[in-house]
Tab-separated table of C-alpha atoms in Angstrom:
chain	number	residue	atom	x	y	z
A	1	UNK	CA	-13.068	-29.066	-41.765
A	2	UNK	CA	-10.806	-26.006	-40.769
A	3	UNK	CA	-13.394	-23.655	-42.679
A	4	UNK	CA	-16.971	-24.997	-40.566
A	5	UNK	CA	-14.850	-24.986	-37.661
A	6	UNK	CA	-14.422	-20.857	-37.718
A	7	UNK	CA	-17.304	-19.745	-40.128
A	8	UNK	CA	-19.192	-18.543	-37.507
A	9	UNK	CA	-17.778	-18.825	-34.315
A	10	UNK	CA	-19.982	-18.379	-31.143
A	11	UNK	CA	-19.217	-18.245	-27.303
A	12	UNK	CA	-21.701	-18.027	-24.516
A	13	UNK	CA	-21.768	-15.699	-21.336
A	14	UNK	CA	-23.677	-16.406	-18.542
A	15	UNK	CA	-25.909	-13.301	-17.613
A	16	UNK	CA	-28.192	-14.172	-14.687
A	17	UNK	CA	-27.398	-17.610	-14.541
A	18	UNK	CA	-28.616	-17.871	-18.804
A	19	UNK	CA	-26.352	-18.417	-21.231
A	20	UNK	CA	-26.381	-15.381	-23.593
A	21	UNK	CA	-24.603	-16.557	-27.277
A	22	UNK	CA	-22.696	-14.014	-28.910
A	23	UNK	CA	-20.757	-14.215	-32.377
A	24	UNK	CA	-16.968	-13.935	-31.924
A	25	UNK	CA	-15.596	-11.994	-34.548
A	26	UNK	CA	-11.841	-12.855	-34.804
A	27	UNK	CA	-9.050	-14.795	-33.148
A	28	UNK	CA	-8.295	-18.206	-32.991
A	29	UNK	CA	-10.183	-19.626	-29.771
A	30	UNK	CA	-8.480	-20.248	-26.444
A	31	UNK	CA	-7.732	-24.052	-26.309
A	32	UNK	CA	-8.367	-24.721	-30.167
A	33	UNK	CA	-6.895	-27.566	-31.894
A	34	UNK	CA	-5.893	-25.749	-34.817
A	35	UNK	CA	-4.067	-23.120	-32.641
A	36	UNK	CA	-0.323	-25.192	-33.038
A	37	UNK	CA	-1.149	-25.255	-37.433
A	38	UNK	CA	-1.075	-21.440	-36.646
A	39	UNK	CA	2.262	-21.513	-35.024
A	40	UNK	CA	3.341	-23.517	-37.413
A	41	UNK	CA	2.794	-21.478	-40.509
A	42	UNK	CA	3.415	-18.181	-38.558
A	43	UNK	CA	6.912	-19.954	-37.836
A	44	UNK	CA	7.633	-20.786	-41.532
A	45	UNK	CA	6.383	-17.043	-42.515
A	46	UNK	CA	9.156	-15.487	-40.028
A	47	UNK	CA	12.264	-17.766	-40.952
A	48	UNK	CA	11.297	-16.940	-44.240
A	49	UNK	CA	11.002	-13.105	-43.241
A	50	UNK	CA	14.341	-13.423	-41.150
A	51	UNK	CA	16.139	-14.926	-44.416
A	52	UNK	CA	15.001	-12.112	-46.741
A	53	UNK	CA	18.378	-9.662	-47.228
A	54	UNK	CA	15.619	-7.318	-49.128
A	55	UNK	CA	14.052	-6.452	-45.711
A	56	UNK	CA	15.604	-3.543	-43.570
A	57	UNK	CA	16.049	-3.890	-40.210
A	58	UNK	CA	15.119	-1.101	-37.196
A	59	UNK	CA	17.836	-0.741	-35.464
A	60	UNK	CA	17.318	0.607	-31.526
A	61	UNK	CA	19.946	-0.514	-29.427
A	62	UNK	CA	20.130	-3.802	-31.088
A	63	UNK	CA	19.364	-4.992	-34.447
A	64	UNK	CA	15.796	-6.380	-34.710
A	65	UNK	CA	14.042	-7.842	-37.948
A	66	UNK	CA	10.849	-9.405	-36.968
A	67	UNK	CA	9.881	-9.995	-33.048
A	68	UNK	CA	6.850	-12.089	-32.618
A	69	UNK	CA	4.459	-11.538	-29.466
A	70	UNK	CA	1.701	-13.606	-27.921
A	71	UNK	CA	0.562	-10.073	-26.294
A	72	UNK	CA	-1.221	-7.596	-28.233
């Protein structure tokens, strides 16, 4: 199920008033169900990043390990 729903991806555009289809080539779609399962397992992938004493810290300012961003 979770593989046909992002095989191949497509969105439309409207270019004089016809939609135009064009392949999306990465991202999880806006408004996806499966968007939360990717919260989810990028949650579980950060505590277990956060636990790790083998990872080094940057420190600037204030000690930061991993900082997780909806913004690119």
């Amino acid at each position: 199920f979770i593989k046909a729903i992002y095989e191949k991806p497509i969105a439309n555009i409207i270019l004089r008033e016809k939609p135009r289809p064009f392949s999306l080539r990465s991202g999880t779609q806006q408004g996806c169900p499966l968007s939360p399962l990717f919260n989810i397992v990028l949650e579980v992938l950060a505590t277990t990043i956060r636990q790790q004493k083998e990872i080094k810290v940057i420190q600037i300012g204030r000690e930061v390990k991993l900082s997780l961003s909806a913004d690119a």
